[in-house]
């Protein structure tokens, strides 16, 4: 089953880029990588997803390695409001829709 | 307004009681999910559903029952609540096809005394 591994916590200075790594070494060839974040106790919020190529939207950039075994979420100019838990997830098994979140990375943006 | 809503937002009950948490979405998304989140932990998948009348177990299904008679509703029932089921419960939905991100409700905080 495809699963992800993330560091439990990271700090980042305000205004600097936050780079959050994720390992998904068992990902299948046609599976997307998704990133979500959860602020306080709110429902998780979608950030970005990707398959093979790097992706960018108004919130973040996603860099996926060529072998697709890992990826990095980049918040280019972190603000205090980016303090949250960030989850990297993939679907578990083909033909199912089991999205397993794990414990994520708690990002703290420091003033 | 369109979206995904959960009710009740807060519930206190006693051990052994039956509790049903409701989830309603207005997008006609085929897929719906129930997660629980315990203090200091990530989200764990309880059950999910691919369509009306199609459900499947997630990581932690024991003690829970789900049904999906209508596409827009996905209730989660604790038939005999236990203290270990004290948690925040999140419902989510996604559309068919494409990459399809999950859309989450605001959560239902359940306390079992």
mmCIF file of C-alpha atoms in Angstrom:
data_model
loop_
_atom_site.group_PDB
_atom_site.id
_atom_site.type_symbol
_atom_site.label_atom_id
_atom_site.label_comp_id
_atom_site.label_asym_id
_atom_site.label_seq_id
_atom_site.Cartn_x
_atom_site.Cartn_y
_atom_site.Cartn_z
ATOM 1 C CA UNK A 1 0.000 0.000 0.000
ATOM 2 C CA UNK A 2 1.221 3.451 -0.793
ATOM 3 C CA UNK A 3 1.955 5.457 2.308
ATOM 4 C CA UNK A 4 3.792 8.642 3.087
ATOM 5 C CA UNK A 5 6.456 9.655 5.577
ATOM 6 C CA UNK A 6 6.902 13.224 6.794
ATOM 7 C CA UNK A 7 9.000 14.868 9.499
ATOM 8 C CA UNK A 8 6.862 15.545 12.569
ATOM 9 C CA UNK A 9 7.722 19.221 12.856
ATOM 10 C CA UNK A 10 9.568 22.099 11.211
ATOM 11 C CA UNK A 11 10.189 25.768 11.901
ATOM 12 C CA UNK A 12 10.476 28.514 9.315
ATOM 13 C CA UNK A 13 11.204 32.221 9.617
ATOM 14 C CA UNK A 14 8.491 34.548 8.421
ATOM 15 C CA UNK A 15 9.100 35.701 4.860
ATOM 16 C CA UNK A 16 11.372 32.797 4.048
ATOM 17 C CA UNK A 17 10.506 29.783 1.936
ATOM 18 C CA UNK A 18 9.172 26.768 3.778
ATOM 19 C CA UNK A 19 10.168 23.469 2.205
ATOM 20 C CA UNK A 20 8.202 20.496 3.462
ATOM 21 C CA UNK A 21 9.443 17.063 2.359
ATOM 22 C CA UNK A 22 7.437 13.904 1.880
ATOM 23 C CA UNK A 23 8.532 10.376 1.099
ATOM 24 C CA UNK A 24 6.144 8.158 -0.883
ATOM 25 C CA UNK A 25 8.464 5.458 -2.132
ATOM 26 C CA UNK A 26 5.689 2.920 -2.836
ATOM 27 C CA UNK A 27 3.507 5.197 -4.913
ATOM 28 C CA UNK A 28 1.966 3.645 -8.018
ATOM 29 C CA UNK A 29 2.672 5.028 -11.446
ATOM 30 C CA UNK A 30 -0.719 6.643 -11.930
ATOM 31 C CA UNK A 31 -1.290 7.920 -8.424
ATOM 32 C CA UNK A 32 -1.382 11.594 -7.595
ATOM 33 C CA UNK A 33 0.321 13.174 -4.622
ATOM 34 C CA UNK A 34 -1.901 15.549 -2.669
ATOM 35 C CA UNK A 35 -1.047 18.137 -0.074
ATOM 36 C CA UNK A 36 -3.444 19.468 2.526
ATOM 37 C CA UNK A 37 -3.084 21.632 5.552
ATOM 38 C CA UNK A 38 -5.040 21.888 8.765
ATOM 39 C CA UNK A 39 -5.136 25.084 10.759
ATOM 40 C CA UNK A 40 -6.073 24.637 14.405
ATOM 41 C CA UNK A 41 -9.002 22.237 14.529
ATOM 42 C CA UNK A 42 -10.557 23.178 11.217
ATOM 43 C CA UNK A 43 -11.180 20.677 8.454
ATOM 44 C CA UNK A 44 -8.138 20.061 6.244
ATOM 45 C CA UNK A 45 -7.800 22.376 3.297
ATOM 46 C CA UNK A 46 -6.577 21.282 -0.117
ATOM 47 C CA UNK A 47 -3.366 22.965 -1.268
ATOM 48 C CA UNK A 48 -2.066 21.320 -4.409
ATOM 49 C CA UNK A 49 -1.601 18.009 -6.161
ATOM 50 C CA UNK A 50 0.665 16.542 -8.806
ATOM 51 C CA UNK A 51 1.428 13.432 -10.790
ATOM 52 C CA UNK A 52 4.831 13.764 -12.438
ATOM 53 C CA UNK A 53 5.541 17.349 -13.253
ATOM 54 C CA UNK A 54 6.148 20.189 -10.895
ATOM 55 C CA UNK A 55 3.062 22.208 -10.126
ATOM 56 C CA UNK A 56 2.416 25.735 -8.921
ATOM 57 C CA UNK A 57 -0.685 27.566 -7.849
ATOM 58 C CA UNK A 58 -1.435 30.681 -5.849
ATOM 59 C CA UNK A 59 -0.753 28.925 -2.582
ATOM 60 C CA UNK A 60 2.325 26.800 -3.157
ATOM 61 C CA UNK A 61 4.624 24.887 -5.449
ATOM 62 C CA UNK A 62 5.028 21.136 -5.595
ATOM 63 C CA UNK A 63 8.276 19.531 -6.682
ATOM 64 C CA UNK A 64 8.122 15.811 -7.455
ATOM 65 C CA UNK A 65 11.314 13.850 -7.999
ATOM 66 C CA UNK A 66 11.781 12.111 -11.303
ATOM 67 C CA UNK A 67 11.395 8.665 -9.737
ATOM 68 C CA UNK A 68 8.248 9.964 -7.960
ATOM 69 C CA UNK A 69 9.391 8.528 -4.654
ATOM 70 C CA UNK A 70 9.392 11.854 -2.891
ATOM 71 C CA UNK A 71 8.083 15.369 -3.190
ATOM 72 C CA UNK A 72 8.497 18.773 -1.586
ATOM 73 C CA UNK A 73 5.847 21.360 -0.903
ATOM 74 C CA UNK A 74 7.194 24.882 -1.093
ATOM 75 C CA UNK A 75 5.522 27.874 0.497
ATOM 76 C CA UNK A 76 7.583 30.641 -1.149
ATOM 77 C CA UNK A 77 7.104 33.382 1.438
ATOM 78 C CA UNK A 78 5.785 31.885 4.641
ATOM 79 C CA UNK A 79 3.572 34.022 6.858
ATOM 80 C CA UNK A 80 2.389 33.497 10.408
ATOM 81 C CA UNK A 81 -0.939 32.347 8.997
ATOM 82 C CA UNK A 82 0.830 29.414 7.338
ATOM 83 C CA UNK A 83 1.420 27.869 10.761
ATOM 84 C CA UNK A 84 -0.472 24.593 10.456
ATOM 85 C CA UNK A 85 -0.152 20.846 10.110
ATOM 86 C CA UNK A 86 0.665 19.835 6.534
ATOM 87 C CA UNK A 87 -0.302 16.455 5.183
ATOM 88 C CA UNK A 88 1.084 14.701 2.162
ATOM 89 C CA UNK A 89 -1.194 11.893 1.037
ATOM 90 C CA UNK A 90 -1.611 9.361 -1.719
ATOM 91 C CA UNK A 91 -4.340 6.900 -2.442
ATOM 92 C CA UNK A 92 -3.795 3.505 -0.823
ATOM 93 C CA UNK A 93 -4.088 0.762 -3.407
ATOM 94 C CA UNK A 94 -5.398 0.963 -6.919
ATOM 95 C CA UNK A 95 -9.117 0.903 -7.538
ATOM 96 C CA UNK A 96 -9.906 2.254 -4.107
ATOM 97 C CA UNK A 97 -10.328 5.664 -2.655
ATOM 98 C CA UNK A 98 -8.610 5.161 0.656
ATOM 99 C CA UNK A 99 -6.815 8.409 1.367
ATOM 100 C CA UNK A 100 -4.612 7.828 4.394
ATOM 101 C CA UNK A 101 -3.429 11.031 6.055
ATOM 102 C CA UNK A 102 -0.903 10.000 8.655
ATOM 103 C CA UNK A 103 0.313 12.516 11.231
ATOM 104 C CA UNK A 104 1.703 15.194 8.912
ATOM 105 C CA UNK A 105 4.302 17.903 9.574
ATOM 106 C CA UNK A 106 3.571 20.624 12.071
ATOM 107 C CA UNK A 107 4.985 23.803 10.548
ATOM 108 C CA UNK A 108 5.596 26.725 12.834
ATOM 109 C CA UNK A 109 6.318 30.050 11.184
ATOM 110 C CA UNK A 110 8.364 32.266 13.479
ATOM 111 C CA UNK A 111 8.146 36.051 13.563
ATOM 112 C CA UNK B 1 -25.029 27.687 0.162
ATOM 113 C CA UNK B 2 -23.442 24.744 -1.583
ATOM 114 C CA UNK B 3 -20.901 22.776 0.383
ATOM 115 C CA UNK B 4 -20.456 20.032 2.890
ATOM 116 C CA UNK B 5 -22.032 20.347 6.303
ATOM 117 C CA UNK B 6 -21.828 18.251 9.430
ATOM 118 C CA UNK B 7 -24.221 18.038 12.329
ATOM 119 C CA UNK B 8 -24.179 18.256 15.204
ATOM 120 C CA UNK B 9 -21.013 20.321 15.563
ATOM 121 C CA UNK B 10 -20.762 19.396 19.239
ATOM 122 C CA UNK B 11 -22.197 16.404 21.059
ATOM 123 C CA UNK B 12 -21.836 15.045 24.563
ATOM 124 C CA UNK B 13 -23.164 11.583 25.248
ATOM 125 C CA UNK B 14 -22.777 8.736 27.680
ATOM 126 C CA UNK B 15 -21.139 5.368 27.315
ATOM 127 C CA UNK B 16 -23.456 2.846 25.695
ATOM 128 C CA UNK B 17 -25.679 5.377 23.935
ATOM 129 C CA UNK B 18 -26.237 5.391 20.212
ATOM 130 C CA UNK B 19 -25.035 8.477 18.388
ATOM 131 C CA UNK B 20 -25.406 9.453 14.746
ATOM 132 C CA UNK B 21 -23.286 12.090 13.093
ATOM 133 C CA UNK B 22 -24.702 13.519 9.901
ATOM 134 C CA UNK B 23 -22.870 14.614 6.789
ATOM 135 C CA UNK B 24 -24.560 16.346 3.869
ATOM 136 C CA UNK B 25 -23.029 17.624 0.635
ATOM 137 C CA UNK B 26 -24.670 19.600 -2.135
ATOM 138 C CA UNK B 27 -22.194 18.932 -4.949
ATOM 139 C CA UNK B 28 -23.517 15.463 -5.859
ATOM 140 C CA UNK B 29 -20.013 14.115 -5.271
ATOM 141 C CA UNK B 30 -19.908 10.354 -5.567
ATOM 142 C CA UNK B 31 -17.242 9.734 -2.949
ATOM 143 C CA UNK B 32 -17.662 10.469 0.715
ATOM 144 C CA UNK B 33 -15.422 9.760 3.687
ATOM 145 C CA UNK B 34 -15.421 9.749 7.461
ATOM 146 C CA UNK B 35 -12.244 10.455 9.426
ATOM 147 C CA UNK B 36 -11.573 10.780 13.111
ATOM 148 C CA UNK B 37 -8.888 12.904 14.672
ATOM 149 C CA UNK B 38 -7.711 12.451 18.223
ATOM 150 C CA UNK B 39 -5.760 15.026 20.167
ATOM 151 C CA UNK B 40 -2.240 15.244 18.837
ATOM 152 C CA UNK B 41 -2.839 12.789 16.049
ATOM 153 C CA UNK B 42 -3.490 12.922 12.347
ATOM 154 C CA UNK B 43 -6.686 11.902 10.615
ATOM 155 C CA UNK B 44 -7.623 8.250 10.499
ATOM 156 C CA UNK B 45 -10.056 6.911 7.931
ATOM 157 C CA UNK B 46 -13.092 5.164 9.391
ATOM 158 C CA UNK B 47 -15.261 4.401 6.352
ATOM 159 C CA UNK B 48 -15.675 5.644 2.850
ATOM 160 C CA UNK B 49 -18.288 5.331 0.146
ATOM 161 C CA UNK B 50 -17.899 5.307 -3.626
ATOM 162 C CA UNK B 51 -21.598 5.854 -4.355
ATOM 163 C CA UNK B 52 -25.036 5.343 -2.873
ATOM 164 C CA UNK B 53 -25.274 1.880 -1.294
ATOM 165 C CA UNK B 54 -21.526 1.254 -1.710
ATOM 166 C CA UNK B 55 -19.379 1.536 1.401
ATOM 167 C CA UNK B 56 -16.031 0.151 2.481
ATOM 168 C CA UNK B 57 -13.928 0.013 5.610
ATOM 169 C CA UNK B 58 -11.034 2.300 6.291
ATOM 170 C CA UNK B 59 -8.285 2.051 8.901
ATOM 171 C CA UNK B 60 -10.417 2.085 12.060
ATOM 172 C CA UNK B 61 -13.975 0.869 11.306
ATOM 173 C CA UNK B 62 -14.675 -1.091 14.498
ATOM 174 C CA UNK B 63 -17.532 0.330 16.547
ATOM 175 C CA UNK B 64 -18.947 2.346 13.668
ATOM 176 C CA UNK B 65 -21.719 1.808 11.152
ATOM 177 C CA UNK B 66 -22.356 3.797 7.991
ATOM 178 C CA UNK B 67 -25.068 3.906 5.393
ATOM 179 C CA UNK B 68 -25.529 5.765 2.129
ATOM 180 C CA UNK B 69 -29.063 5.563 0.837
ATOM 181 C CA UNK B 70 -28.770 8.939 -0.910
ATOM 182 C CA UNK B 71 -25.784 10.390 -2.716
ATOM 183 C CA UNK B 72 -25.796 13.578 -0.664
ATOM 184 C CA UNK B 73 -25.916 12.020 2.803
ATOM 185 C CA UNK B 74 -23.420 9.839 4.623
ATOM 186 C CA UNK B 75 -24.356 9.324 8.280
ATOM 187 C CA UNK B 76 -21.948 7.755 10.748
ATOM 188 C CA UNK B 77 -23.452 5.828 13.668
ATOM 189 C CA UNK B 78 -21.834 4.766 16.893
ATOM 190 C CA UNK B 79 -24.191 2.014 17.984
ATOM 191 C CA UNK B 80 -22.872 1.853 21.551
ATOM 192 C CA UNK B 81 -20.532 4.726 22.232
ATOM 193 C CA UNK B 82 -17.352 4.160 24.221
ATOM 194 C CA UNK B 83 -14.964 6.665 25.817
ATOM 195 C CA UNK B 84 -12.319 5.758 23.254
ATOM 196 C CA UNK B 85 -14.603 7.173 20.570
ATOM 197 C CA UNK B 86 -14.258 10.659 22.014
ATOM 198 C CA UNK B 87 -12.804 12.490 19.056
ATOM 199 C CA UNK B 88 -13.324 15.068 16.347
ATOM 200 C CA UNK B 89 -14.987 13.562 13.305
ATOM 201 C CA UNK B 90 -14.528 14.963 9.826
ATOM 202 C CA UNK B 91 -16.582 14.178 6.783
ATOM 203 C CA UNK B 92 -15.210 14.730 3.284
ATOM 204 C CA UNK B 93 -16.328 14.316 -0.304
ATOM 205 C CA UNK B 94 -14.762 14.267 -3.759
ATOM 206 C CA UNK B 95 -16.046 14.094 -7.290
ATOM 207 C CA UNK B 96 -15.607 11.269 -9.756
ATOM 208 C CA UNK B 97 -12.737 11.394 -12.159
ATOM 209 C CA UNK B 98 -9.691 13.547 -12.527
ATOM 210 C CA UNK B 99 -7.337 14.107 -9.635
ATOM 211 C CA UNK B 100 -10.179 15.210 -7.428
ATOM 212 C CA UNK B 101 -9.318 16.846 -4.164
ATOM 213 C CA UNK B 102 -11.189 16.126 -0.960
ATOM 214 C CA UNK B 103 -13.492 18.766 0.467
ATOM 215 C CA UNK B 104 -13.898 18.638 4.217
ATOM 216 C CA UNK B 105 -16.644 19.624 6.578
ATOM 217 C CA UNK B 106 -15.997 21.672 9.693
ATOM 218 C CA UNK B 107 -15.946 18.670 11.977
ATOM 219 C CA UNK B 108 -18.120 17.244 14.742
ATOM 220 C CA UNK B 109 -16.624 17.177 18.215
ATOM 221 C CA UNK B 110 -17.942 14.178 20.160
ATOM 222 C CA UNK B 111 -17.365 13.601 23.864
ATOM 223 C CA UNK B 112 -18.353 10.275 25.408
ATOM 224 C CA UNK B 113 -18.580 10.362 29.193
#
